[in-house]
Amino acid sequence: MPKIKIDKMNLFDVYPINDITVVKAKGSYVWDDKGEQYLDLYGGHAVISIGHTHPHWVKRIEEQLEKIAFYSNSIRIPLQQQLAEKLGKISGKTGYQLFLCNSGAEANENALKLASFHNGRKRIVAFSKSFHGRTSLAVSVTDNKNYVAPVNETANVIFLPFNNEDALEECFQQNGNEISSVIIEGIQGVGGINIADESFLKKIRSLCDKYGAIYIADSVQCGYGRTGKFFSHDFAGVNADIYTMAKGMGNGFPVAGIIVAPHIKSKHFQLGTTFGGNHLACAAALAVLEIIEEEKLMGNAVMVGKYLRDQLTAIPEIGNVRGRGLMIGFDVPEELKDLKKNLLWEQKIFTGEAKPNVIRLLPSLALKKRDAEQFIESLKEEIEKLVSIPTTVN
Ligand SMILES: Cc1ncc(COP(=O)(O)O)c(C=O)c1O
């Protein structure tokens, strides 16, 4: 090992970050260490589902913390069963079976593995621009070479063009009996807010049925009510065999899971986890579902989401406004490339992005209409400033 002398431990630098230190948060707002207030339309990357520090969520976690935070999965944890029942009711997937873990990548990893245990096959179909996480198998079904280390490379994954039914049909005709699973986001998030066509999801369902493959619905970003349906894949009117969930599930408390259709049977020790489904995580996840139900947040996502999309569509300088509910993207032309940065620094509004030129909105499902209105006003103001900058002639 080369000798490099540094006198303190530093963080491993994995992301470019904004020079902002957030110290407080409430609803759709966060505050930095200088007392500056920001509107959060990024939701901490689609994680904040019911609003930052929702009082019911805080209370539930605090009360649970006083009782017991963690014990291993070797004992009964009734909160897990309560969570499963509540999730079954709200999602409409009664009869499915819940397995809890800690992150989106882990959820996908378990789903792909379970599919392979179930049908004894190795090959997986994934799609262009997909993102399914950073762990070994999850990253190997992710369509971004920069994230895939040599050790993650595998010939088991077949990448097909997103929403191309002919390519999918042909792939199954050629390899159908070897395909273990098909994994797809209902709306691609990292890929730039690309909606899976309803007919494409139906085609996946019918080909999986015909060839004995497992349909895995990655709902890590597009699920948990964000689109107005609990799972965005539900717009297609067909069920997946496994749904994977994370982000919005704990409103910032790390909790994730998969729900598994009744025809897939569990076998002891095939799946397992130390931290997954701990008492505290279940309390946080239950609080989230209780608030989604009580405050009718899926309806709010539809209503505020429609308002935002209508308003955005009417702004001529931006293009291709798309999405469902409160998962929205739009294209930003080259001359407005500083728009996201200016929204943050000039208007104090957090938004998300997708490379190369997409702004992504992933706010809390409790976003108020007046906050959406404020965003539209601020956006127009920043666009106007950018278009009025005279272009230099060389
Ligand atoms: C669709 C999708 N799947 C999986 C993941 C991975 O989730 P995590 O970062 O919790 O591992 C993400 C994260 O952005 C995602 O958007």
mmCIF file with all atom_site columns, C-alpha atoms in Angstrom, residues 136-300:
data_model
loop_
_atom_site.group_PDB
_atom_site.id
_atom_site.type_symbol
_atom_site.label_atom_id
_atom_site.label_alt_id
_atom_site.label_comp_id
_atom_site.label_asym_id
_atom_site.label_entity_id
_atom_site.label_seq_id
_atom_site.pdbx_PDB_ins_code
_atom_site.Cartn_x
_atom_site.Cartn_y
_atom_site.Cartn_z
_atom_site.occupancy
_atom_site.B_iso_or_equiv
_atom_site.pdbx_formal_charge
_atom_site.auth_seq_id
_atom_site.auth_comp_id
_atom_site.auth_asym_id
_atom_site.auth_atom_id
_atom_site.pdbx_PDB_model_num
ATOM 1   C CA . SER A 1 136 ? -23.953 -6.734  -7.118  1.00 0.00 ? 136 SER A CA 1
ATOM 2   C CA . LEU A 1 137 ? -26.952 -8.087  -9.002  1.00 0.00 ? 137 LEU A CA 1
ATOM 3   C CA . ALA A 1 138 ? -28.941 -4.836  -8.777  1.00 0.00 ? 138 ALA A CA 1
ATOM 4   C CA . VAL A 1 139 ? -26.129 -2.953  -10.497 1.00 0.00 ? 139 VAL A CA 1
ATOM 5   C CA . SER A 1 140 ? -25.713 -5.622  -13.135 1.00 0.00 ? 140 SER A CA 1
ATOM 6   C CA . VAL A 1 141 ? -29.335 -4.981  -14.246 1.00 0.00 ? 141 VAL A CA 1
ATOM 7   C CA . THR A 1 142 ? -28.640 -1.218  -14.219 1.00 0.00 ? 142 THR A CA 1
ATOM 8   C CA . ASP A 1 143 ? -27.948 0.291   -17.626 1.00 0.00 ? 143 ASP A CA 1
ATOM 9   C CA . ASN A 1 144 ? -24.962 2.465   -16.735 1.00 0.00 ? 144 ASN A CA 1
ATOM 10  C CA . LYS A 1 145 ? -21.486 1.099   -17.331 1.00 0.00 ? 145 LYS A CA 1
ATOM 11  C CA . ASN A 1 146 ? -19.962 3.646   -14.915 1.00 0.00 ? 146 ASN A CA 1
ATOM 12  C CA . TYR A 1 147 ? -21.628 1.964   -11.946 1.00 0.00 ? 147 TYR A CA 1
ATOM 13  C CA . VAL A 1 148 ? -20.704 -1.620  -12.894 1.00 0.00 ? 148 VAL A CA 1
ATOM 14  C CA . ALA A 1 149 ? -17.371 -2.884  -11.547 1.00 0.00 ? 149 ALA A CA 1
ATOM 15  C CA . PRO A 1 150 ? -15.652 -5.766  -13.352 1.00 0.00 ? 150 PRO A CA 1
ATOM 16  C CA . VAL A 1 151 ? -16.708 -8.063  -10.500 1.00 0.00 ? 151 VAL A CA 1
ATOM 17  C CA . ASN A 1 152 ? -20.395 -7.250  -11.181 1.00 0.00 ? 152 ASN A CA 1
ATOM 18  C CA . GLU A 1 153 ? -20.257 -8.058  -14.888 1.00 0.00 ? 153 GLU A CA 1
ATOM 19  C CA . THR A 1 154 ? -22.348 -11.043 -15.884 1.00 0.00 ? 154 THR A CA 1
ATOM 20  C CA . ALA A 1 155 ? -23.565 -12.618 -19.090 1.00 0.00 ? 155 ALA A CA 1
ATOM 21  C CA . ASN A 1 156 ? -26.864 -13.448 -17.387 1.00 0.00 ? 156 ASN A CA 1
ATOM 22  C CA . VAL A 1 157 ? -28.437 -10.064 -18.045 1.00 0.00 ? 157 VAL A CA 1
ATOM 23  C CA . ILE A 1 158 ? -30.100 -9.228  -21.362 1.00 0.00 ? 158 ILE A CA 1
ATOM 24  C CA . PHE A 1 159 ? -30.698 -5.495  -21.934 1.00 0.00 ? 159 PHE A CA 1
ATOM 25  C CA . LEU A 1 160 ? -33.554 -4.608  -24.261 1.00 0.00 ? 160 LEU A CA 1
ATOM 26  C CA . PRO A 1 161 ? -34.853 -1.236  -25.473 1.00 0.00 ? 161 PRO A CA 1
ATOM 27  C CA . PHE A 1 162 ? -37.428 0.253   -23.080 1.00 0.00 ? 162 PHE A CA 1
ATOM 28  C CA . ASN A 1 163 ? -41.046 0.031   -24.297 1.00 0.00 ? 163 ASN A CA 1
ATOM 29  C CA . ASN A 1 164 ? -40.140 -2.053  -27.368 1.00 0.00 ? 164 ASN A CA 1
ATOM 30  C CA . GLU A 1 165 ? -42.655 -4.891  -27.496 1.00 0.00 ? 165 GLU A CA 1
ATOM 31  C CA . ASP A 1 166 ? -41.187 -6.515  -30.615 1.00 0.00 ? 166 ASP A CA 1
ATOM 32  C CA . ALA A 1 167 ? -37.720 -6.776  -29.069 1.00 0.00 ? 167 ALA A CA 1
ATOM 33  C CA . LEU A 1 168 ? -39.229 -8.265  -25.914 1.00 0.00 ? 168 LEU A CA 1
ATOM 34  C CA . GLU A 1 169 ? -41.295 -10.796 -27.875 1.00 0.00 ? 169 GLU A CA 1
ATOM 35  C CA . GLU A 1 170 ? -38.277 -11.829 -29.942 1.00 0.00 ? 170 GLU A CA 1
ATOM 36  C CA . CYS A 1 171 ? -36.092 -12.171 -26.851 1.00 0.00 ? 171 CYS A CA 1
ATOM 37  C CA . PHE A 1 172 ? -38.631 -14.499 -25.212 1.00 0.00 ? 172 PHE A CA 1
ATOM 38  C CA . GLN A 1 173 ? -39.004 -16.507 -28.415 1.00 0.00 ? 173 GLN A CA 1
ATOM 39  C CA . GLN A 1 174 ? -35.248 -17.099 -28.428 1.00 0.00 ? 174 GLN A CA 1
ATOM 40  C CA . ASN A 1 175 ? -34.474 -17.439 -24.702 1.00 0.00 ? 175 ASN A CA 1
ATOM 41  C CA . GLY A 1 176 ? -37.865 -17.827 -23.029 1.00 0.00 ? 176 GLY A CA 1
ATOM 42  C CA . ASN A 1 177 ? -37.117 -21.063 -21.209 1.00 0.00 ? 177 ASN A CA 1
ATOM 43  C CA . GLU A 1 178 ? -33.945 -19.634 -19.683 1.00 0.00 ? 178 GLU A CA 1
ATOM 44  C CA . ILE A 1 179 ? -35.367 -16.327 -18.471 1.00 0.00 ? 179 ILE A CA 1
ATOM 45  C CA . SER A 1 180 ? -35.810 -16.173 -14.719 1.00 0.00 ? 180 SER A CA 1
ATOM 46  C CA . SER A 1 181 ? -37.197 -12.664 -14.403 1.00 0.00 ? 181 SER A CA 1
ATOM 47  C CA . VAL A 1 182 ? -37.958 -9.351  -16.053 1.00 0.00 ? 182 VAL A CA 1
ATOM 48  C CA . ILE A 1 183 ? -37.281 -6.255  -13.945 1.00 0.00 ? 183 ILE A CA 1
ATOM 49  C CA . ILE A 1 184 ? -38.744 -2.872  -14.819 1.00 0.00 ? 184 ILE A CA 1
ATOM 50  C CA . GLU A 1 185 ? -39.463 0.491   -13.187 1.00 0.00 ? 185 GLU A CA 1
ATOM 51  C CA . GLY A 1 186 ? -43.051 1.673   -13.716 1.00 0.00 ? 186 GLY A CA 1
ATOM 52  C CA . ILE A 1 187 ? -41.570 5.104   -14.363 1.00 0.00 ? 187 ILE A CA 1
ATOM 53  C CA . GLN A 1 188 ? -37.814 5.273   -14.819 1.00 0.00 ? 188 GLN A CA 1
ATOM 54  C CA . GLY A 1 189 ? -36.441 7.775   -12.321 1.00 0.00 ? 189 GLY A CA 1
ATOM 55  C CA . VAL A 1 190 ? -32.683 8.079   -12.738 1.00 0.00 ? 190 VAL A CA 1
ATOM 56  C CA . GLY A 1 191 ? -33.215 7.371   -16.463 1.00 0.00 ? 191 GLY A CA 1
ATOM 57  C CA . GLY A 1 192 ? -35.152 10.646  -16.778 1.00 0.00 ? 192 GLY A CA 1
ATOM 58  C CA . ILE A 1 193 ? -38.869 10.095  -15.948 1.00 0.00 ? 193 ILE A CA 1
ATOM 59  C CA . ASN A 1 194 ? -39.779 7.649   -18.704 1.00 0.00 ? 194 ASN A CA 1
ATOM 60  C CA . ILE A 1 195 ? -43.174 6.007   -18.275 1.00 0.00 ? 195 ILE A CA 1
ATOM 61  C CA . ALA A 1 196 ? -43.465 2.299   -19.075 1.00 0.00 ? 196 ALA A CA 1
ATOM 62  C CA . ASP A 1 197 ? -46.302 1.933   -21.594 1.00 0.00 ? 197 ASP A CA 1
ATOM 63  C CA . GLU A 1 198 ? -49.335 0.120   -20.237 1.00 0.00 ? 198 GLU A CA 1
ATOM 64  C CA . SER A 1 199 ? -49.277 -2.245  -23.233 1.00 0.00 ? 199 SER A CA 1
ATOM 65  C CA . PHE A 1 200 ? -45.578 -2.943  -22.573 1.00 0.00 ? 200 PHE A CA 1
ATOM 66  C CA . LEU A 1 201 ? -46.270 -3.950  -18.967 1.00 0.00 ? 201 LEU A CA 1
ATOM 67  C CA . LYS A 1 202 ? -49.158 -6.132  -20.145 1.00 0.00 ? 202 LYS A CA 1
ATOM 68  C CA . LYS A 1 203 ? -46.826 -7.766  -22.658 1.00 0.00 ? 203 LYS A CA 1
ATOM 69  C CA . ILE A 1 204 ? -44.285 -8.462  -19.883 1.00 0.00 ? 204 ILE A CA 1
ATOM 70  C CA . ARG A 1 205 ? -47.071 -10.056 -17.831 1.00 0.00 ? 205 ARG A CA 1
ATOM 71  C CA . SER A 1 206 ? -48.276 -12.286 -20.645 1.00 0.00 ? 206 SER A CA 1
ATOM 72  C CA . LEU A 1 207 ? -44.773 -13.382 -21.713 1.00 0.00 ? 207 LEU A CA 1
ATOM 73  C CA . CYS A 1 208 ? -43.789 -14.122 -18.104 1.00 0.00 ? 208 CYS A CA 1
ATOM 74  C CA . ASP A 1 209 ? -46.951 -16.221 -17.766 1.00 0.00 ? 209 ASP A CA 1
ATOM 75  C CA . LYS A 1 210 ? -46.296 -18.051 -21.020 1.00 0.00 ? 210 LYS A CA 1
ATOM 76  C CA . TYR A 1 211 ? -42.647 -18.864 -20.261 1.00 0.00 ? 211 TYR A CA 1
ATOM 77  C CA . GLY A 1 212 ? -42.707 -19.228 -16.457 1.00 0.00 ? 212 GLY A CA 1
ATOM 78  C CA . ALA A 1 213 ? -40.663 -16.099 -15.767 1.00 0.00 ? 213 ALA A CA 1
ATOM 79  C CA . ILE A 1 214 ? -41.160 -13.693 -12.856 1.00 0.00 ? 214 ILE A CA 1
ATOM 80  C CA . TYR A 1 215 ? -42.296 -10.107 -13.419 1.00 0.00 ? 215 TYR A CA 1
ATOM 81  C CA . ILE A 1 216 ? -40.504 -7.825  -10.943 1.00 0.00 ? 216 ILE A CA 1
ATOM 82  C CA . ALA A 1 217 ? -41.934 -4.313  -10.570 1.00 0.00 ? 217 ALA A CA 1
ATOM 83  C CA . ASP A 1 218 ? -39.224 -1.994  -9.244  1.00 0.00 ? 218 ASP A CA 1
ATOM 84  C CA . SER A 1 219 ? -41.351 0.477   -7.310  1.00 0.00 ? 219 SER A CA 1
ATOM 85  C CA . VAL A 1 220 ? -38.497 1.898   -5.257  1.00 0.00 ? 220 VAL A CA 1
ATOM 86  C CA . GLN A 1 221 ? -38.893 5.407   -6.695  1.00 0.00 ? 221 GLN A CA 1
ATOM 87  C CA . CYS A 1 222 ? -42.219 5.380   -8.565  1.00 0.00 ? 222 CYS A CA 1
ATOM 88  C CA . GLY A 1 223 ? -44.151 3.429   -5.915  1.00 0.00 ? 223 GLY A CA 1
ATOM 89  C CA . TYR A 1 224 ? -45.678 4.123   -2.532  1.00 0.00 ? 224 TYR A CA 1
ATOM 90  C CA . GLY A 1 225 ? -48.462 6.356   -3.802  1.00 0.00 ? 225 GLY A CA 1
ATOM 91  C CA . ARG A 1 226 ? -46.232 8.857   -5.627  1.00 0.00 ? 226 ARG A CA 1
ATOM 92  C CA . THR A 1 227 ? -48.170 8.550   -8.906  1.00 0.00 ? 227 THR A CA 1
ATOM 93  C CA . GLY A 1 228 ? -51.620 8.507   -7.337  1.00 0.00 ? 228 GLY A CA 1
ATOM 94  C CA . LYS A 1 229 ? -51.827 4.712   -7.499  1.00 0.00 ? 229 LYS A CA 1
ATOM 95  C CA . PHE A 1 230 ? -49.948 2.804   -4.846  1.00 0.00 ? 230 PHE A CA 1
ATOM 96  C CA . PHE A 1 231 ? -47.751 1.135   -7.469  1.00 0.00 ? 231 PHE A CA 1
ATOM 97  C CA . SER A 1 232 ? -47.340 2.973   -10.765 1.00 0.00 ? 232 SER A CA 1
ATOM 98  C CA . HIS A 1 233 ? -47.241 -0.400  -12.539 1.00 0.00 ? 233 HIS A CA 1
ATOM 99  C CA . ASP A 1 234 ? -50.928 -0.709  -11.574 1.00 0.00 ? 234 ASP A CA 1
ATOM 100 C CA . PHE A 1 235 ? -51.870 1.718   -14.363 1.00 0.00 ? 235 PHE A CA 1
ATOM 101 C CA . ALA A 1 236 ? -51.448 -1.267  -16.712 1.00 0.00 ? 236 ALA A CA 1
ATOM 102 C CA . GLY A 1 237 ? -54.159 -3.237  -14.881 1.00 0.00 ? 237 GLY A CA 1
ATOM 103 C CA . VAL A 1 238 ? -52.007 -6.358  -14.427 1.00 0.00 ? 238 VAL A CA 1
ATOM 104 C CA . ASN A 1 239 ? -50.233 -7.615  -11.331 1.00 0.00 ? 239 ASN A CA 1
ATOM 105 C CA . ALA A 1 240 ? -46.492 -8.168  -11.007 1.00 0.00 ? 240 ALA A CA 1
ATOM 106 C CA . ASP A 1 241 ? -45.175 -11.243 -9.180  1.00 0.00 ? 241 ASP A CA 1
ATOM 107 C CA . ILE A 1 242 ? -42.868 -9.195  -6.962  1.00 0.00 ? 242 ILE A CA 1
ATOM 108 C CA . TYR A 1 243 ? -42.955 -5.470  -6.125  1.00 0.00 ? 243 TYR A CA 1
ATOM 109 C CA . THR A 1 244 ? -39.864 -3.861  -4.626  1.00 0.00 ? 244 THR A CA 1
ATOM 110 C CA . MET A 1 245 ? -40.189 -0.806  -2.367  1.00 0.00 ? 245 MET A CA 1
ATOM 111 C CA . ALA A 1 246 ? -37.918 1.540   -0.442  1.00 0.00 ? 246 ALA A CA 1
ATOM 112 C CA . LYS A 1 247 ? -37.559 5.348   -0.570  1.00 0.00 ? 247 LYS A CA 1
ATOM 113 C CA . GLY A 1 248 ? -41.009 6.651   0.485   1.00 0.00 ? 248 GLY A CA 1
ATOM 114 C CA . MET A 1 249 ? -41.668 3.668   2.712   1.00 0.00 ? 249 MET A CA 1
ATOM 115 C CA . GLY A 1 250 ? -40.057 5.154   5.821   1.00 0.00 ? 250 GLY A CA 1
ATOM 116 C CA . ASN A 1 251 ? -40.176 8.901   5.007   1.00 0.00 ? 251 ASN A CA 1
ATOM 117 C CA . GLY A 1 252 ? -36.437 8.956   5.627   1.00 0.00 ? 252 GLY A CA 1
ATOM 118 C CA . PHE A 1 253 ? -36.156 6.102   8.080   1.00 0.00 ? 253 PHE A CA 1
ATOM 119 C CA . PRO A 1 254 ? -34.210 3.372   6.236   1.00 0.00 ? 254 PRO A CA 1
ATOM 120 C CA . VAL A 1 255 ? -36.721 0.628   5.531   1.00 0.00 ? 255 VAL A CA 1
ATOM 121 C CA . ALA A 1 256 ? -37.403 -1.348  2.360   1.00 0.00 ? 256 ALA A CA 1
ATOM 122 C CA . GLY A 1 257 ? -39.124 -4.514  1.294   1.00 0.00 ? 257 GLY A CA 1
ATOM 123 C CA . ILE A 1 258 ? -40.552 -6.764  -1.348  1.00 0.00 ? 258 ILE A CA 1
ATOM 124 C CA . ILE A 1 259 ? -44.057 -8.145  -1.615  1.00 0.00 ? 259 ILE A CA 1
ATOM 125 C CA . VAL A 1 260 ? -44.316 -11.554 -3.202  1.00 0.00 ? 260 VAL A CA 1
ATOM 126 C CA . ALA A 1 261 ? -47.329 -13.067 -4.983  1.00 0.00 ? 261 ALA A CA 1
ATOM 127 C CA . PRO A 1 262 ? -48.961 -16.034 -3.256  1.00 0.00 ? 262 PRO A CA 1
ATOM 128 C CA . HIS A 1 263 ? -47.825 -18.583 -5.873  1.00 0.00 ? 263 HIS A CA 1
ATOM 129 C CA . ILE A 1 264 ? -44.164 -18.002 -4.915  1.00 0.00 ? 264 ILE A CA 1
ATOM 130 C CA . LYS A 1 265 ? -43.502 -20.020 -1.792  1.00 0.00 ? 265 LYS A CA 1
ATOM 131 C CA . SER A 1 266 ? -40.941 -19.187 0.867   1.00 0.00 ? 266 SER A CA 1
ATOM 132 C CA . LYS A 1 267 ? -38.267 -21.640 1.903   1.00 0.00 ? 267 LYS A CA 1
ATOM 133 C CA . HIS A 1 268 ? -36.325 -21.198 5.141   1.00 0.00 ? 268 HIS A CA 1
ATOM 134 C CA . PHE A 1 269 ? -32.921 -19.508 4.839   1.00 0.00 ? 269 PHE A CA 1
ATOM 135 C CA . GLN A 1 270 ? -33.196 -18.571 1.159   1.00 0.00 ? 270 GLN A CA 1
ATOM 136 C CA . LEU A 1 271 ? -33.697 -14.941 2.199   1.00 0.00 ? 271 LEU A CA 1
ATOM 137 C CA . GLY A 1 272 ? -32.656 -13.327 5.457   1.00 0.00 ? 272 GLY A CA 1
ATOM 138 C CA . THR A 1 273 ? -31.532 -10.108 7.096   1.00 0.00 ? 273 THR A CA 1
ATOM 139 C CA . THR A 1 274 ? -30.153 -8.774  10.377  1.00 0.00 ? 274 THR A CA 1
ATOM 140 C CA . PHE A 1 275 ? -31.628 -5.284  10.419  1.00 0.00 ? 275 PHE A CA 1
ATOM 141 C CA . GLY A 1 276 ? -34.573 -5.678  8.024   1.00 0.00 ? 276 GLY A CA 1
ATOM 142 C CA . GLY A 1 277 ? -37.994 -5.234  9.657   1.00 0.00 ? 277 GLY A CA 1
ATOM 143 C CA . ASN A 1 278 ? -36.672 -4.080  13.016  1.00 0.00 ? 278 ASN A CA 1
ATOM 144 C CA . HIS A 1 279 ? -39.133 -2.580  15.489  1.00 0.00 ? 279 HIS A CA 1
ATOM 145 C CA . LEU A 1 280 ? -38.176 1.002   14.789  1.00 0.00 ? 280 LEU A CA 1
ATOM 146 C CA . ALA A 1 281 ? -38.320 0.590   11.001  1.00 0.00 ? 281 ALA A CA 1
ATOM 147 C CA . CYS A 1 282 ? -41.778 -0.986  11.245  1.00 0.00 ? 282 CYS A CA 1
ATOM 148 C CA . ALA A 1 283 ? -43.033 1.844   13.458  1.00 0.00 ? 283 ALA A CA 1
ATOM 149 C CA . ALA A 1 284 ? -41.780 4.395   10.917  1.00 0.00 ? 284 ALA A CA 1
ATOM 150 C CA . ALA A 1 285 ? -43.293 2.473   7.994   1.00 0.00 ? 285 ALA A CA 1
ATOM 151 C CA . LEU A 1 286 ? -46.643 2.087   9.775   1.00 0.00 ? 286 LEU A CA 1
ATOM 152 C CA . ALA A 1 287 ? -46.727 5.801   10.535  1.00 0.00 ? 287 ALA A CA 1
ATOM 153 C CA . VAL A 1 288 ? -46.187 6.535   6.835   1.00 0.00 ? 288 VAL A CA 1
ATOM 154 C CA . LEU A 1 289 ? -49.069 4.308   5.717   1.00 0.00 ? 289 LEU A CA 1
ATOM 155 C CA . GLU A 1 290 ? -51.351 5.719   8.421   1.00 0.00 ? 290 GLU A CA 1
ATOM 156 C CA . ILE A 1 291 ? -50.700 9.261   7.176   1.00 0.00 ? 291 ILE A CA 1
ATOM 157 C CA . ILE A 1 292 ? -50.988 8.350   3.483   1.00 0.00 ? 292 ILE A CA 1
ATOM 158 C CA . GLU A 1 293 ? -54.428 6.946   4.295   1.00 0.00 ? 293 GLU A CA 1
ATOM 159 C CA . GLU A 1 294 ? -55.602 9.547   6.802   1.00 0.00 ? 294 GLU A CA 1
ATOM 160 C CA . GLU A 1 295 ? -54.480 12.609  4.855   1.00 0.00 ? 295 GLU A CA 1
ATOM 161 C CA . LYS A 1 296 ? -55.484 11.095  1.478   1.00 0.00 ? 296 LYS A CA 1
ATOM 162 C CA . LEU A 1 297 ? -52.035 11.798  0.110   1.00 0.00 ? 297 LEU A CA 1
ATOM 163 C CA . MET A 1 298 ? -52.433 9.752   -3.063  1.00 0.00 ? 298 MET A CA 1
ATOM 164 C CA . GLY A 1 299 ? -55.367 11.989  -4.034  1.00 0.00 ? 299 GLY A CA 1
ATOM 165 C CA . ASN A 1 300 ? -53.264 15.041  -3.214  1.00 0.00 ? 300 ASN A CA 1
#
